[in-house]
Amino acid sequence: MPVLSKENRKLLENTTVAARVLTEKACRAALENLAVHEREYRTHMTVEQRLLRNRLRARGRALGDPLDPRSGAQEIRHLADLAAYEHWHRLLFTRFLTENHLLITDEANGSVPVTLEECEELAPELGARDGFDLACRFAGTILPGVFRRDDPVLDLPLAINDQVEMRKLLASLPEDCFRADDALGWTYQFWQSRRKKEVNDSGKKIGADEIAPVTQLFTEDYMVEFLLHNTLGAWWAGKLGPIRAESEAEARAHAGLPERDGVPAIVWTYLRFLQDEPTGSWRPAAGTFEGWPREARGIRLLDPCMGSGHFLVFALPLLVRLRMEEEGLSAQAAVAAVLRDNLHGLEIDERCTQIAAFNVALTAWKLGGYQSLPSLNLACSGIAPSADLNEWLKIAGQNERLRNGLTRLHELFRNAPILGSLINPRQKQFQLLDADYHEIADRLQTILKADSAGAYTESAVAAAGIAKAAELLVGKFTLVITNVPYLVRGKQSDAIKEYCELFHKESKTDLATSFLDRCLAFCSDICGSTALVTPQNWLFLGSYEKLRERLLRKYQWNTVARLGSRAFETIGGEIVNIALLVFSCCHPLKNNRFLGIDVSFESTSVDKACKLGISSIEQICQIKQLENPDSRIALDTYNHLPLLS
């Protein structure tokens, strides 16, 4: 898979940072020009400008910009931030589509990609300002799940000179930046880099406005692949039965699949095997996940902190190829089937959810060619109700069942911007909604279509998004896989502290371990599994003793791979020591042994990635870990002498 070179990654970083500064300034000026922040519209404004102003004010209030009831003035900070993001990323996504030959016209029979040059020729005929304006229109049409068609921020008119400067920045990026598979993942981290530094330098507690930039972290490819290969890959290899081979590399090749119909071959680079000496056969060292469904079509995979969709993008071609093999599907049919049945994602940041949706769609089209995609099972878990309860319930009218369901959702999601996927609708106080989540979403869509005056648009859009997130939050999954957010208790706002104290008492010391708990709750009761990138300090610190004991006694451990420091290529001291972990939600057998790998002594991420696939491995007895001081997790099996401490 092509990735960004260091030079292009740095160029993308500098361009993205500059683009945020430019577009935020341009959008704030445009909002002020429409008097969005003022009590009244200006007398010279047209009817269209006044209507747009009202829609923008409603959008801002839904985002959390407060309205002063006495003066009528309204803040526009959140609105300006969102508008800047939307305007820049509409340009950026359009360029991604054109460089990958996926920009399709919005004609009924138009499935032929067009270039920017062709858009320039078509622009006068179709009433567009210029070719790029038309290209953005096409992009919005084929990405309805990414850009809200009724979003007023995209109707905000920016000054011509600002638009020219934005396009200059976009044009400065070479074509290779838009063909690299990791480019979209880096884009959002770079968009947030300046804000992240501001928050970290301020030393303030992390609340709703700060949690996304502070905890967003692009996961290295090798971490994603290691976890997928030693879960999904181990399950697939287990279905093949004991593998007769001369070496581990040969066993790995035996479990692979060749390229077919343009879908890449599966090469399980990081899938580790153990040899049974009496028979000479090989089996996956992490286990074979026998409690999983027997066919790939039954596997439900969730990334509850999906960021830019990195895990989903890597899982998509694997599941597509497996379903082609098992069901005889074409590449295009398999892509649609995997998106419909297998892949699910949640993310606290609405903008990052948008990037993930685009990333998944772009990958799907690269695999199976352009097609209308099924509705993606992706949702933002960080949306709060956009009004107080009484105002919010107006969208339900006199429908008592819908009112009861919306009341429960209002309570469940009131702290969503700070809690995100930690929210668990299965907790006793939130259970048994009077209206099913899917039913609520369907009814809200009907209300939106009938709301021609736009009286309930923002409230109904927020409620529909919340209902979609709730449907995933209450779900159960075969594989829950993610890089958890890292935030120690001392930096957490009171809302996070109180929630973790109440629901994650043994793991409350870090948001990362609270999410470990939450990921296990997402797992199917019939031996679902979770695969995580986490800090490794909880494996030995005394404050996590009760957590370790519970996990060792209650769950089956499959894999512990210690990466240590310098595991991330682009991060220095922010993340000191990490580990890759896999657990399954089934009671461990007394003789259960898990895969143990330690590459913490390697000094670079490149060396760690290499060693994960070839270094010696240990089979660690799970129950024996309870005999260690404080039940610490030790990967050394050098001798059986008493420990000194």
XYZ file of C-alpha atoms in Angstrom:
645
model
C 0.000 0.000 0.000
C 1.569 3.344 -1.011
C 2.249 5.686 1.900
C 3.369 9.294 2.146
C 7.077 9.928 1.873
C 8.599 11.961 4.713
C 8.926 14.944 2.378
C 5.291 14.812 1.271
C 4.085 14.228 4.810
C 5.887 17.362 5.956
C 4.502 19.302 2.990
C 0.989 18.074 3.802
C 1.463 19.108 7.435
C 2.623 22.633 6.578
C -0.140 23.093 4.001
C -2.852 21.837 6.359
C -1.736 24.098 9.205
C -1.657 27.098 6.866
C -5.058 26.162 5.433
C -6.673 26.121 8.878
C -5.373 29.594 9.721
C -6.505 30.985 6.365
C -9.959 29.383 6.267
C -10.826 30.199 9.888
C -10.025 33.869 9.237
C -12.013 33.806 5.975
C -15.043 32.110 7.523
C -15.129 34.387 10.555
C -15.068 37.411 8.240
C -17.889 35.936 6.136
C -20.002 35.212 9.242
C -19.487 38.720 10.554
C -20.380 40.131 7.148
C -23.747 38.343 7.475
C -24.189 39.675 11.033
C -24.518 36.131 12.387
C -23.080 37.295 15.705
C -25.427 40.285 16.020
C -28.964 40.547 17.399
C -30.572 41.780 14.177
C -29.894 41.424 10.486
C -28.703 44.500 8.646
C -31.220 46.496 6.635
C -29.322 46.202 3.348
C -29.353 42.399 3.438
C -31.451 40.500 0.883
C -34.136 37.989 1.818
C -31.772 35.121 0.868
C -29.019 36.543 3.099
C -31.416 36.898 6.015
C -32.613 33.309 5.659
C -29.024 32.039 5.467
C -28.141 34.094 8.542
C -30.994 32.498 10.513
C -29.922 29.002 9.458
C -26.325 29.727 10.436
C -27.362 31.007 13.863
C -29.392 27.838 14.441
C -26.423 25.738 13.313
C -24.133 27.616 15.694
C -26.442 27.089 18.672
C -26.587 23.368 17.854
C -22.778 23.332 17.963
C -22.711 24.992 21.391
C -22.292 28.678 20.541
C -24.265 30.474 23.297
C -26.962 33.046 22.618
C -27.217 35.908 25.123
C -30.988 36.171 25.787
C -30.710 39.788 26.925
C -28.583 41.310 24.165
C -29.426 38.823 21.411
C -25.738 38.536 20.536
C -24.422 35.061 19.707
C -20.886 33.674 19.768
C -19.595 32.219 16.503
C -16.443 30.380 17.663
C -17.699 26.838 17.090
C -19.485 27.852 13.909
C -16.369 29.487 12.448
C -14.300 26.400 13.311
C -16.776 24.082 11.591
C -17.186 26.332 8.550
C -13.412 26.470 8.074
C -13.151 22.693 8.314
C -16.025 22.108 5.866
C -14.846 24.595 3.229
C -11.252 23.364 3.218
C -12.141 19.673 3.286
C -14.678 19.996 0.493
C -11.804 21.275 -1.644
C -9.452 18.612 -0.315
C -11.869 15.703 -0.828
C -12.626 16.913 -4.345
C -8.922 16.761 -5.176
C -8.717 13.253 -3.671
C -11.544 12.167 -5.958
C -10.080 13.736 -9.102
C -6.576 12.331 -8.535
C -8.057 8.853 -8.063
C -10.350 9.177 -11.116
C -13.471 8.978 -8.954
C -15.121 12.343 -9.577
C -18.449 11.405 -11.146
C -20.964 13.814 -12.713
C -24.386 14.135 -11.167
C -26.179 13.201 -14.386
C -28.568 10.255 -14.100
C -26.445 8.067 -16.371
C -23.139 9.587 -15.334
C -20.822 6.916 -14.029
C -17.861 8.126 -16.067
C -15.214 10.051 -14.114
C -14.469 13.614 -15.130
C -11.313 15.691 -14.763
C -10.971 19.234 -13.484
C -10.318 20.358 -17.053
C -13.612 18.830 -18.179
C -15.379 20.471 -15.239
C -13.993 23.806 -16.419
C -15.609 23.272 -19.812
C -18.941 22.170 -18.284
C -19.127 24.966 -15.694
C -20.841 27.693 -17.812
C -23.374 25.217 -19.166
C -24.314 23.953 -15.669
C -24.365 27.357 -13.982
C -21.217 26.907 -11.896
C -18.817 29.741 -11.111
C -15.864 27.771 -12.463
C -14.546 24.246 -12.886
C -13.595 23.725 -9.282
C -16.960 24.998 -8.091
C -18.618 22.400 -10.330
C -16.215 19.688 -9.168
C -17.146 20.445 -5.546
C -20.816 20.143 -6.516
C -20.166 16.716 -8.041
C -18.174 15.673 -4.968
C -21.002 16.673 -2.644
C -23.489 14.700 -4.730
C -21.589 11.416 -4.615
C -20.715 11.863 -0.916
C -24.090 12.517 0.724
C -22.966 10.698 3.856
C -19.964 13.003 4.180
C -21.342 16.470 3.436
C -24.809 17.374 4.701
C -26.664 18.690 1.669
C -28.657 21.107 3.835
C -25.688 22.315 5.896
C -25.760 26.130 5.853
C -22.008 26.463 6.474
C -21.337 25.258 2.923
C -23.597 28.039 1.614
C -21.496 30.641 3.424
C -19.999 32.896 0.704
C -16.257 33.425 1.228
C -14.413 36.393 -0.215
C -13.002 35.714 -3.689
C -9.422 36.512 -2.658
C -9.687 33.996 0.221
C -10.974 31.329 -2.157
C -8.065 32.005 -4.492
C -5.551 31.591 -1.650
C -7.202 28.336 -0.502
C -6.941 26.892 -3.993
C -3.303 27.955 -4.244
C -2.562 26.011 -1.082
C -4.383 22.976 -2.444
C -2.526 23.200 -5.766
C 0.827 23.233 -3.933
C 0.333 19.576 -2.944
C 1.680 17.015 -5.457
C -0.489 14.241 -6.907
C 1.260 11.590 -4.781
C -0.237 13.121 -1.623
C -3.702 12.166 -2.858
C -2.827 8.613 -3.856
C -1.132 7.571 -0.611
C -3.299 5.318 1.533
C -2.353 7.045 4.789
C -2.820 10.639 3.589
C -6.339 11.135 4.973
C -5.295 9.834 8.389
C -2.493 12.354 8.649
C -4.714 15.161 7.362
C -6.853 15.387 10.478
C -3.941 15.044 12.888
C -2.248 17.945 11.092
C -5.487 19.967 11.113
C -5.569 19.619 14.917
C -1.827 19.990 15.615
C -1.862 23.724 16.370
C -4.935 23.401 18.586
C -3.394 20.412 20.377
C -0.280 22.407 21.220
C -2.376 25.310 22.502
C -4.333 23.023 24.834
C -1.265 21.165 26.106
C 0.609 24.430 26.725
C -2.344 25.893 28.633
C -2.291 23.140 31.255
C -6.094 23.303 31.555
C -8.306 20.324 32.336
C -9.532 18.510 29.249
C -13.199 19.135 28.489
C -15.497 18.812 25.479
C -13.693 21.401 23.340
C -10.254 19.977 24.065
C -10.685 16.204 24.103
C -10.650 15.655 20.330
C -7.411 17.517 19.512
C -5.618 16.187 22.611
C -6.522 12.504 22.232
C -6.490 12.180 18.420
C -3.475 10.066 17.456
C -2.706 8.510 14.088
C -2.003 4.794 14.641
C 1.023 3.429 12.814
C 0.245 0.952 10.024
C 2.206 -1.900 11.590
C 0.164 -1.686 14.822
C -3.092 -1.882 12.855
C -1.854 -4.841 10.812
C -0.451 -6.751 13.799
C -3.788 -6.603 15.625
C -5.853 -7.491 12.540
C -3.509 -10.320 11.537
C -3.507 -11.890 15.004
C -7.291 -11.759 15.322
C -8.965 -11.935 11.910
C -5.932 -13.685 10.393
C -5.644 -16.154 13.272
C -9.368 -16.970 12.937
C -8.952 -17.612 9.208
C -5.842 -19.752 9.689
C -7.640 -21.690 12.430
C -10.407 -22.618 9.992
C -7.792 -24.221 7.746
C -6.824 -26.626 10.538
C -3.230 -27.602 11.448
C -0.897 -26.357 8.714
C 1.920 -28.626 7.547
C 4.925 -26.474 6.639
C 8.699 -26.340 7.004
C 8.760 -22.894 8.652
C 6.586 -20.175 10.165
C 6.957 -18.104 6.992
C 5.711 -21.032 4.925
C 2.754 -21.545 7.295
C 1.929 -17.845 6.962
C 2.026 -18.100 3.166
C -0.254 -21.148 3.284
C -2.903 -19.086 5.128
C -2.679 -16.247 2.595
C -4.832 -15.686 -0.467
C -3.780 -14.558 -3.958
C -4.911 -11.342 -5.677
C -8.295 -11.676 -7.360
C -10.274 -9.311 -9.602
C -8.145 -6.351 -8.563
C -8.503 -7.018 -4.820
C -5.006 -7.289 -3.320
C -3.610 -10.585 -2.116
C -3.787 -11.263 1.610
C -0.312 -11.559 3.095
C -0.460 -12.108 6.863
C 2.871 -10.366 7.545
C 2.455 -10.258 11.332
C 0.453 -13.454 11.928
C 2.495 -15.502 14.409
C 2.454 -19.303 14.526
C 3.607 -21.993 16.946
C 4.795 -25.418 15.834
C 3.580 -28.617 17.409
C 6.818 -30.582 17.642
C 5.369 -34.136 17.586
C 3.394 -33.541 14.376
C 5.411 -30.690 12.869
C 2.175 -28.764 12.133
C 1.625 -25.066 12.829
C -1.238 -23.220 14.564
C -1.841 -19.502 15.294
C -0.058 -18.471 18.494
C -2.885 -16.107 19.518
C -5.480 -18.891 19.311
C -8.103 -19.645 16.680
C -11.090 -17.663 18.071
C -13.384 -20.660 17.862
C -16.292 -18.758 19.413
C -16.476 -16.435 16.395
C -18.958 -17.027 13.541
C -17.907 -19.765 11.146
C -18.103 -17.484 8.094
C -16.736 -14.001 7.476
C -20.220 -12.695 6.652
C -21.155 -13.097 10.346
C -18.233 -11.092 11.745
C -19.251 -7.687 13.160
C -16.204 -5.448 13.582
C -16.345 -2.157 15.507
C -13.802 0.608 16.004
C -15.317 2.727 18.827
C -12.604 5.430 18.537
C -12.179 5.244 14.771
C -10.494 8.605 14.156
C -9.942 8.814 10.413
C -11.028 5.181 9.932
C -7.561 3.623 9.842
C -8.535 0.217 11.283
C -11.652 0.077 9.087
C -9.697 0.927 5.940
C -7.211 -1.885 6.643
C -9.945 -4.370 7.571
C -12.018 -3.644 4.447
C -9.786 -5.357 1.815
C -9.171 -8.333 4.137
C -12.877 -8.973 4.684
C -13.664 -8.314 1.012
C -11.132 -10.919 -0.105
C -12.303 -13.445 2.518
C -15.939 -13.066 1.475
C -15.001 -13.382 -2.190
C -13.280 -16.648 -1.290
C -16.104 -18.016 0.870
C -19.151 -16.813 -1.076
C -17.876 -16.506 -4.646
C -18.830 -12.811 -4.768
C -17.479 -10.345 -7.299
C -15.195 -7.622 -5.955
C -17.932 -4.996 -6.244
C -20.557 -7.173 -4.545
C -18.136 -8.131 -1.772
C -17.289 -4.469 -1.089
C -20.972 -3.580 -0.706
C -21.587 -6.653 1.467
C -18.700 -5.880 3.833
C -19.802 -2.249 4.242
C -23.351 -3.376 4.926
C -22.651 -6.344 7.242
C -19.163 -6.217 8.734
C -17.745 -2.746 9.389
C -18.920 -0.357 12.118
C -17.358 2.741 13.625
C -17.906 5.399 16.292
C -16.001 8.638 16.889
C -16.433 11.475 19.388
C -15.534 14.189 16.849
C -18.117 14.873 14.132
C -15.479 16.215 11.724
C -13.277 13.168 12.177
C -16.325 10.953 11.579
C -16.693 12.746 8.249
C -13.093 12.016 7.270
C -13.532 8.359 8.250
C -16.640 8.090 6.062
C -14.759 9.558 3.109
C -11.734 7.361 3.780
C -13.844 4.192 3.835
C -15.775 5.238 0.704
C -12.568 6.083 -1.167
C -11.021 2.718 -0.239
C -14.206 0.899 -1.269
C -14.158 2.545 -4.708
C -10.465 1.757 -5.181
C -11.208 -1.919 -4.452
C -14.416 -2.512 -6.364
C -14.739 0.434 -8.738
C -17.232 3.254 -8.422
C -20.718 2.283 -7.254
C -23.460 3.722 -5.069
C -22.484 2.498 -1.623
C -24.842 1.220 1.069
C -25.360 3.473 4.077
C -22.165 3.269 6.136
C -22.448 1.979 9.704
C -20.505 4.956 11.058
C -21.727 7.500 13.593
C -20.555 10.333 15.809
C -20.902 9.400 19.481
C -20.077 12.941 20.617
C -23.266 14.758 19.568
C -25.257 16.335 22.400
C -28.929 17.365 22.136
C -29.064 20.754 20.420
C -31.653 22.289 22.778
C -33.121 21.929 26.266
C -35.533 19.050 26.720
C -38.771 20.997 26.251
C -37.520 22.623 23.059
C -36.119 19.325 21.793
C -39.375 17.452 22.312
C -41.228 19.846 20.009
C -39.917 17.856 17.042
C -41.951 14.843 18.260
C -45.236 16.745 18.354
C -47.907 14.658 20.133
C -46.301 11.273 19.354
C -45.972 9.955 22.901
C -43.787 6.971 22.001
C -41.324 9.189 20.126
C -41.360 11.748 22.962
C -40.454 9.041 25.491
C -37.630 7.767 23.287
C -36.250 11.275 22.715
C -36.413 11.990 26.457
C -34.217 8.967 27.170
C -31.793 9.941 24.387
C -31.602 13.493 25.748
C -30.526 12.181 29.134
C -28.170 9.569 27.705
C -26.299 11.995 25.431
C -26.224 15.219 27.439
C -22.508 14.682 28.176
C -21.736 13.018 24.829
C -19.160 15.634 23.672
C -16.906 14.653 26.581
C -17.787 10.930 26.945
C -18.286 9.737 23.362
C -18.158 5.951 23.053
C -17.868 5.489 26.813
C -21.651 5.939 26.848
C -23.305 2.584 27.422
C -27.090 2.468 26.845
C -27.140 -0.968 28.492
C -26.466 0.584 31.899
C -29.537 0.188 34.068
C -30.635 3.829 34.168
C -30.670 4.084 30.371
C -32.150 0.728 29.348
C -35.409 -0.009 27.549
C -36.099 2.986 25.354
C -39.807 3.253 24.634
C -38.990 3.721 20.945
C -36.319 1.616 19.279
C -33.239 3.575 18.116
C -33.742 2.601 14.488
C -37.420 3.505 14.681
C -36.530 6.921 16.146
C -34.078 7.611 13.326
C -36.652 6.641 10.677
C -39.332 8.860 12.206
C -36.942 11.795 12.436
C -36.080 11.467 8.745
C -39.797 11.667 7.966
C -40.087 14.808 10.109
C -37.109 16.389 8.341
C -38.622 15.786 4.906
C -41.892 17.372 6.001
C -40.212 20.342 7.710
C -40.177 22.629 4.662
C -39.865 25.768 6.811
C -36.757 24.431 8.539
C -38.210 24.995 12.017
C -36.797 21.764 13.433
C -33.897 21.069 11.071
C -30.955 21.344 13.483
C -32.727 19.590 16.365
C -33.972 16.788 14.119
C -30.576 16.320 12.430
C -28.898 16.117 15.857
C -31.534 13.692 17.138
C -31.196 11.450 14.059
C -27.405 11.383 14.496
C -27.775 10.555 18.188
C -30.223 7.736 17.438
C -27.783 6.257 14.901
C -24.948 6.432 17.447
C -27.150 4.863 20.131
C -27.914 1.934 17.840
C -24.179 1.194 17.590
C -23.471 1.940 21.265
C -26.002 -0.672 22.369
C -24.713 -3.250 19.859
C -22.594 -6.354 20.398
C -19.631 -7.151 18.126
C -17.338 -10.019 17.201
C -14.171 -7.884 17.162
C -13.758 -4.501 18.851
C -10.485 -3.005 17.661
C -9.048 0.463 18.295
C -6.297 2.719 19.567
C -7.827 3.958 22.830
C -7.596 7.643 23.866
C -4.847 8.369 26.414
C -5.676 10.855 29.187
C -4.533 10.453 32.786
C -6.992 11.259 35.558
C -5.132 14.410 36.614
C -5.885 16.042 33.240
C -9.534 14.989 33.018
C -12.454 17.354 33.522
C -14.856 16.636 36.377
C -17.439 15.145 34.003
C -15.017 12.418 32.839
C -13.755 11.763 36.360
C -17.255 11.369 37.779
C -18.382 9.059 34.981
C -15.318 6.805 35.239
C -15.596 6.758 39.046
C -19.181 5.542 38.704
C -18.844 2.993 35.893
C -15.125 2.117 35.645
C -13.916 2.208 39.226
C -11.031 -0.248 38.816
C -9.807 1.364 35.576
C -10.501 5.049 36.259
C -6.843 6.115 36.573
C -6.542 6.643 32.818
C -9.132 7.150 30.090
C -7.262 4.426 28.188
C -8.054 1.719 30.744
C -11.635 2.933 31.135
C -11.960 2.419 27.384
C -10.450 -1.056 27.721
C -13.367 -1.833 30.042
C -15.857 -0.301 27.603
C -14.452 -2.273 24.666
C -14.973 -5.530 26.540
C -18.601 -4.498 27.151
C -19.025 -4.033 23.379
C -17.939 -7.629 22.743
C -20.392 -10.350 21.868
C -21.227 -12.510 24.882
C -20.338 -15.559 22.790
C -16.571 -15.099 22.876
C -16.286 -11.710 21.204
C -12.765 -10.256 21.261
C -11.123 -6.865 21.658
C -7.764 -5.822 20.182
C -6.226 -2.619 21.491
C -3.318 -0.216 21.353
C -2.921 0.994 24.957
C -0.300 2.404 27.314
C 1.503 -0.547 28.891
C 1.888 0.902 32.393
C -1.379 -0.657 33.572
C 0.206 -4.095 33.072
C 2.424 -3.552 36.129
C 1.503 -0.427 38.171
C 0.090 -1.163 41.639
C -2.946 1.093 41.147
C -4.270 -1.334 38.496
C -3.904 -4.517 40.566
C -7.661 -5.118 40.914
C -8.189 -4.505 37.209
C -5.486 -7.034 36.276
C -6.881 -9.634 38.667
C -10.378 -9.274 37.234
C -9.172 -9.495 33.640
C -6.971 -12.514 34.374
C -9.766 -14.398 36.150
C -12.686 -13.471 33.894
C -11.363 -13.142 30.319
C -9.216 -15.187 27.996
C -5.962 -13.429 27.128
C -4.777 -13.969 23.556
C -1.874 -11.574 22.956
C 0.417 -9.154 24.772
C 3.024 -7.421 22.608
C 5.172 -4.843 24.374
C 6.346 -2.060 22.067
C 7.750 0.291 24.693
C 8.846 3.827 23.848
C 9.453 5.342 20.373
C 6.793 3.106 18.827
C 5.278 6.062 16.951
C 7.491 7.463 14.212
C 6.300 11.054 14.529
C 5.820 11.350 18.300
C 8.515 11.997 20.865
C 7.790 11.997 24.574
C 4.007 12.309 24.426
C 3.334 8.565 24.420
C 6.099 6.875 26.366
C 5.327 3.161 26.451
C 2.598 1.216 24.665
C 1.451 -2.366 24.159
C -0.743 -4.267 21.691
C -3.299 -6.452 23.461
C -5.994 -8.972 22.533
C -8.606 -10.405 24.938
C -11.664 -12.609 24.393
C -14.898 -12.557 26.389
C -14.907 -16.185 27.434
C -13.852 -17.752 30.709
C -10.182 -18.810 30.488
C -9.247 -22.453 30.708
C -6.746 -23.319 33.449
C -4.069 -24.131 30.898
C -4.697 -21.088 28.676
C -1.490 -19.607 27.303
C -1.260 -16.324 25.444
C 1.140 -15.004 22.833
C 3.854 -12.836 24.384
C 6.255 -10.656 22.365
C 8.615 -7.988 23.672
C 10.186 -5.581 21.176
C 10.509 -2.691 23.637
C 14.302 -2.842 23.407
C 14.255 -1.846 19.714
C 15.054 1.846 19.290
C 12.872 2.822 16.296
C 9.338 2.162 15.090
C 10.749 0.571 11.920
C 12.788 -1.928 13.943
C 9.836 -2.697 16.221
C 7.615 -3.350 13.197
C 10.180 -5.708 11.701
C 10.758 -7.657 14.916
C 7.039 -8.147 15.597
C 6.902 -10.512 12.636
C 10.111 -12.476 13.203
C 11.331 -12.243 16.818
C 11.047 -15.164 19.207
C 7.738 -15.487 21.007
C 6.711 -16.818 24.392
C 3.644 -18.796 25.387
C 2.669 -17.270 28.732
C 0.516 -19.189 31.218
C -2.372 -16.847 32.042
C -3.284 -18.213 35.479
C 0.377 -18.061 36.612
C 0.304 -14.256 36.245
C -1.881 -14.116 39.369
C 1.098 -15.459 41.343
C 3.252 -12.453 40.411
C 3.488 -9.543 42.887
C 0.362 -7.376 42.405
C -0.597 -9.793 39.583
C 1.784 -7.951 37.270
C 2.019 -9.208 33.705
C 5.463 -10.687 33.050
C 6.524 -11.939 29.630
C 9.741 -13.544 30.910
C 9.731 -17.312 31.422
C 13.414 -17.774 32.138
C 13.064 -19.794 35.357
C 10.669 -20.813 38.100
C 12.618 -19.512 41.106
C 10.799 -17.327 43.690
C 10.649 -13.653 42.678
C 12.707 -11.174 44.721
C 9.772 -8.753 44.986
